[in-house]
Amino acid sequence: MKIKLLIVSLCIFFSGCTTIAKLFYGYRTPKAEDKESLLRYLEKKKIDSHNILVLSDTVSYYKRFQTIRDFPSLRAFDKNGVLVYYKDTGAACNSPAYEFSQTICNFPANRRVSKQSLDSEIKGLLTLDNQPVVIDKEKNYDYYVFIYWARMVGRLNKIEVKAWEENLKKNTGCNICIYKVDLDWQKRWGGEP
């Protein structure tokens, strides 16, 4: 028993926790996706598919990865289109997103960052039917939330993405528009990731 524990400890020490986390959560090699493969996956994971967005092209794909480095990830914009900053810059984990998704309607107004806007967030995003995203300002949403995910991150989609969306839907003190943005390479772009 002690030898097994020693071997596991050495594996973790030399490979780092990222490798172990990838194995545990079912990370997989990225592959090209399309509307049908995404819908099948979401149905299998019991994740709502009505609000899925994809990136429009490879340029948008690479630009978005400069902004969204860790995913699943959550980004929210207030009714004025200003990014809501809900976690500390040093926090790499997604734990703050759970609390934020539960308490978004009570979030302090002084936690806004004016450099990034809702208009820049929707640039380069399409619906699954390849239509540009249009923000309906007449619906008077208090928040626009973008949940970034990818099939390649495995179980984290079911654990985090689904939980965040369910938390957001439970909020009754404000109107929230939720989008889930798939960060997988799209087949229509050609090639492989």
CSV table of C-alpha atoms in Angstrom, one decimal:
chain,number,residue,atom,x,y,z
A,1,MET,CA,0.0,0.0,0.0
A,2,LYS,CA,2.8,2.4,0.9
A,3,ILE,CA,4.6,1.7,-2.4
A,4,LYS,CA,1.4,2.5,-4.4
A,5,LEU,CA,1.0,5.8,-2.4
A,6,LEU,CA,4.6,6.6,-3.1
A,7,ILE,CA,4.2,5.9,-6.9
A,8,VAL,CA,1.1,8.1,-7.1
A,9,SER,CA,2.8,10.9,-5.1
A,10,LEU,CA,5.8,10.8,-7.4
A,11,CYS,CA,3.6,10.9,-10.5
A,12,ILE,CA,1.7,13.9,-9.2
A,13,PHE,CA,5.0,15.6,-8.2
A,14,PHE,CA,6.7,15.1,-11.5
A,15,SER,CA,3.7,15.6,-13.8
A,16,GLY,CA,2.0,18.4,-11.9
A,17,CYS,CA,-1.6,18.7,-10.9
A,18,THR,CA,-2.7,19.9,-14.4
A,19,THR,CA,-2.0,16.5,-15.9
A,20,ILE,CA,-3.8,14.7,-13.1
A,21,ALA,CA,-6.8,17.1,-13.3
A,22,LYS,CA,-7.0,16.5,-17.1
A,23,LEU,CA,-7.2,12.8,-16.5
A,24,PHE,CA,-9.7,13.1,-13.7
A,25,TYR,CA,-12.0,15.5,-15.6
A,26,GLY,CA,-11.9,13.8,-18.9
A,27,TYR,CA,-9.9,16.3,-21.0
A,28,ARG,CA,-9.4,15.1,-24.5
A,29,THR,CA,-7.5,16.1,-27.6
A,30,PRO,CA,-9.4,18.9,-29.4
A,31,LYS,CA,-11.2,18.0,-32.6
A,32,ALA,CA,-13.3,19.9,-35.1
A,33,GLU,CA,-17.0,20.3,-34.2
A,34,ASP,CA,-20.2,21.3,-36.0
A,35,LYS,CA,-23.8,22.1,-35.0
A,36,GLU,CA,-24.9,18.5,-35.0
A,37,SER,CA,-21.9,17.2,-32.9
A,38,LEU,CA,-22.4,20.0,-30.4
A,39,LEU,CA,-26.1,19.4,-30.0
A,40,ARG,CA,-25.6,15.7,-29.5
A,41,TYR,CA,-22.9,16.4,-26.9
A,42,LEU,CA,-25.1,18.9,-25.0
A,43,GLU,CA,-28.1,16.6,-25.1
A,44,LYS,CA,-25.9,13.8,-23.7
A,45,LYS,CA,-24.7,16.0,-20.9
A,46,LYS,CA,-28.2,17.4,-20.3
A,47,ILE,CA,-27.0,21.0,-20.9
A,48,ASP,CA,-29.5,23.5,-22.4
A,49,SER,CA,-28.7,24.1,-26.1
A,50,HIS,CA,-30.9,27.0,-27.0
A,51,ASN,CA,-28.4,29.7,-26.3
A,52,ILE,CA,-25.2,28.3,-27.9
A,53,LEU,CA,-22.8,30.6,-29.8
A,54,VAL,CA,-19.7,29.7,-31.8
A,55,LEU,CA,-16.9,31.7,-33.1
A,56,SER,CA,-17.3,33.0,-36.7
A,57,ASP,CA,-13.8,32.2,-38.1
A,58,THR,CA,-10.2,31.3,-37.2
A,59,VAL,CA,-9.2,35.0,-36.7
A,60,SER,CA,-12.0,35.3,-34.0
A,61,TYR,CA,-11.0,32.0,-32.6
A,62,TYR,CA,-7.4,33.0,-32.0
A,63,LYS,CA,-8.3,36.5,-30.8
A,64,ARG,CA,-10.8,35.0,-28.2
A,65,PHE,CA,-8.1,32.7,-26.9
A,66,GLN,CA,-6.0,35.8,-26.1
A,67,THR,CA,-8.9,37.0,-23.8
A,68,ILE,CA,-10.3,33.7,-22.5
A,69,ARG,CA,-7.3,31.7,-21.4
A,70,ASP,CA,-8.9,29.3,-18.9
A,71,PHE,CA,-12.2,27.7,-19.5
A,72,PRO,CA,-14.9,27.0,-18.6
A,73,SER,CA,-15.1,30.7,-17.8
A,74,LEU,CA,-17.8,33.2,-17.1
A,75,ARG,CA,-17.9,36.8,-18.3
A,76,ALA,CA,-20.7,39.2,-17.5
A,77,PHE,CA,-21.6,42.7,-18.7
A,78,ASP,CA,-24.1,45.1,-17.1
A,79,LYS,CA,-27.0,46.8,-18.8
A,80,ASN,CA,-24.6,49.6,-20.0
A,81,GLY,CA,-22.4,47.0,-21.7
A,82,VAL,CA,-19.6,47.3,-19.2
A,83,LEU,CA,-17.6,44.2,-18.1
A,84,VAL,CA,-18.4,43.2,-14.5
A,85,TYR,CA,-15.2,42.1,-12.7
A,86,TYR,CA,-16.1,39.6,-10.1
A,87,LYS,CA,-12.9,37.8,-9.2
A,88,ASP,CA,-9.4,38.7,-8.1
A,89,THR,CA,-6.8,38.9,-10.9
A,90,GLY,CA,-4.6,36.3,-9.0
A,91,ALA,CA,-7.4,33.8,-8.8
A,92,ALA,CA,-6.9,31.2,-11.6
A,93,CYS,CA,-9.7,28.8,-10.4
A,94,ASN,CA,-13.3,29.2,-11.2
A,95,SER,CA,-14.6,29.1,-7.6
A,96,PRO,CA,-15.6,32.8,-7.7
A,97,ALA,CA,-18.0,32.1,-10.6
A,98,TYR,CA,-20.2,29.9,-8.5
A,99,GLU,CA,-20.8,32.6,-5.9
A,100,PHE,CA,-21.1,35.3,-8.6
A,101,SER,CA,-23.7,33.3,-10.6
A,102,GLN,CA,-25.7,32.9,-7.4
A,103,THR,CA,-25.6,36.5,-6.3
A,104,ILE,CA,-25.3,38.5,-9.6
A,105,CYS,CA,-28.4,40.6,-8.9
A,106,ASN,CA,-26.8,41.9,-5.7
A,107,PHE,CA,-23.4,42.6,-7.1
A,108,PRO,CA,-21.9,46.0,-6.2
A,109,ALA,CA,-21.9,48.5,-9.1
A,110,ASN,CA,-18.3,49.6,-8.2
A,111,ARG,CA,-16.8,46.4,-9.7
A,112,ARG,CA,-17.0,47.4,-13.3
A,113,VAL,CA,-14.1,47.6,-15.8
A,114,SER,CA,-14.7,50.0,-18.7
A,115,LYS,CA,-12.0,48.8,-21.1
A,116,GLN,CA,-14.0,45.9,-22.4
A,117,SER,CA,-17.5,46.3,-23.8
A,118,LEU,CA,-20.5,44.1,-24.7
A,119,ASP,CA,-20.1,45.2,-28.3
A,120,SER,CA,-16.6,43.9,-28.4
A,121,GLU,CA,-17.6,40.6,-26.7
A,122,ILE,CA,-20.2,39.8,-29.4
A,123,LYS,CA,-17.9,40.6,-32.3
A,124,GLY,CA,-17.0,37.4,-34.0
A,125,LEU,CA,-19.8,35.3,-32.4
A,126,LEU,CA,-22.5,33.5,-34.3
A,127,THR,CA,-25.5,31.4,-33.4
A,128,LEU,CA,-25.4,27.7,-34.3
A,129,ASP,CA,-27.3,28.7,-37.5
A,130,ASN,CA,-24.4,31.0,-38.5
A,131,GLN,CA,-26.3,34.2,-37.8
A,132,PRO,CA,-24.6,37.2,-36.1
A,133,VAL,CA,-25.4,37.8,-32.5
A,134,VAL,CA,-27.7,40.8,-32.1
A,135,ILE,CA,-28.3,42.3,-28.6
A,136,ASP,CA,-31.9,43.2,-28.1
A,137,LYS,CA,-31.7,46.3,-26.0
A,138,GLU,CA,-35.5,46.6,-25.7
A,139,LYS,CA,-35.6,43.5,-23.4
A,140,ASN,CA,-34.0,45.6,-20.7
A,141,TYR,CA,-31.6,42.9,-19.4
A,142,ASP,CA,-29.6,43.9,-16.3
A,143,TYR,CA,-26.8,41.5,-17.3
A,144,TYR,CA,-25.5,39.7,-20.3
A,145,VAL,CA,-23.5,36.6,-19.3
A,146,PHE,CA,-21.2,34.7,-21.5
A,147,ILE,CA,-20.2,31.2,-20.4
A,148,TYR,CA,-17.2,29.9,-22.3
A,149,TRP,CA,-16.8,26.2,-22.7
A,150,ALA,CA,-15.4,23.5,-25.0
A,151,ARG,CA,-16.0,19.8,-25.5
A,152,MET,CA,-12.3,19.1,-25.0
A,153,VAL,CA,-12.6,20.0,-21.2
A,154,GLY,CA,-14.8,17.0,-20.6
A,155,ARG,CA,-16.8,16.8,-17.3
A,156,LEU,CA,-16.1,20.4,-16.3
A,157,ASN,CA,-18.8,21.4,-18.8
A,158,LYS,CA,-21.4,19.3,-16.9
A,159,ILE,CA,-20.0,20.4,-13.5
A,160,GLU,CA,-19.3,24.1,-14.0
A,161,VAL,CA,-21.2,25.3,-17.1
A,162,LYS,CA,-24.4,23.6,-16.1
A,163,ALA,CA,-24.2,24.8,-12.5
A,164,TRP,CA,-23.4,28.4,-13.4
A,165,GLU,CA,-26.4,28.5,-15.9
A,166,GLU,CA,-28.7,27.0,-13.3
A,167,ASN,CA,-27.6,29.5,-10.7
A,168,LEU,CA,-28.1,32.4,-13.1
A,169,LYS,CA,-31.6,31.2,-13.9
A,170,LYS,CA,-32.6,31.0,-10.2
A,171,ASN,CA,-31.9,34.8,-9.7
A,172,THR,CA,-35.2,36.6,-9.5
A,173,GLY,CA,-34.0,40.1,-8.6
A,174,CYS,CA,-32.8,41.0,-12.2
A,175,ASN,CA,-33.1,40.1,-15.8
A,176,ILE,CA,-30.2,38.0,-17.2
A,177,CYS,CA,-29.5,37.1,-20.8
A,178,ILE,CA,-27.3,34.0,-20.9
A,179,TYR,CA,-25.1,32.8,-23.8
A,180,LYS,CA,-22.9,29.7,-23.8
A,181,VAL,CA,-19.9,30.2,-26.2
A,182,ASP,CA,-18.3,27.1,-27.6
A,183,LEU,CA,-14.5,27.4,-28.0
A,184,ASP,CA,-14.1,24.3,-30.1
A,185,TRP,CA,-12.6,24.5,-33.6
A,186,GLN,CA,-15.4,24.4,-36.2
A,187,LYS,CA,-15.4,22.0,-39.1
A,188,ARG,CA,-16.6,24.7,-41.5
A,189,TRP,CA,-13.2,26.4,-41.1
A,190,GLY,CA,-11.4,23.5,-42.5
A,191,GLY,CA,-8.3,21.8,-41.1
A,192,GLU,CA,-7.8,20.7,-37.6
A,193,PRO,CA,-7.1,22.6,-34.4
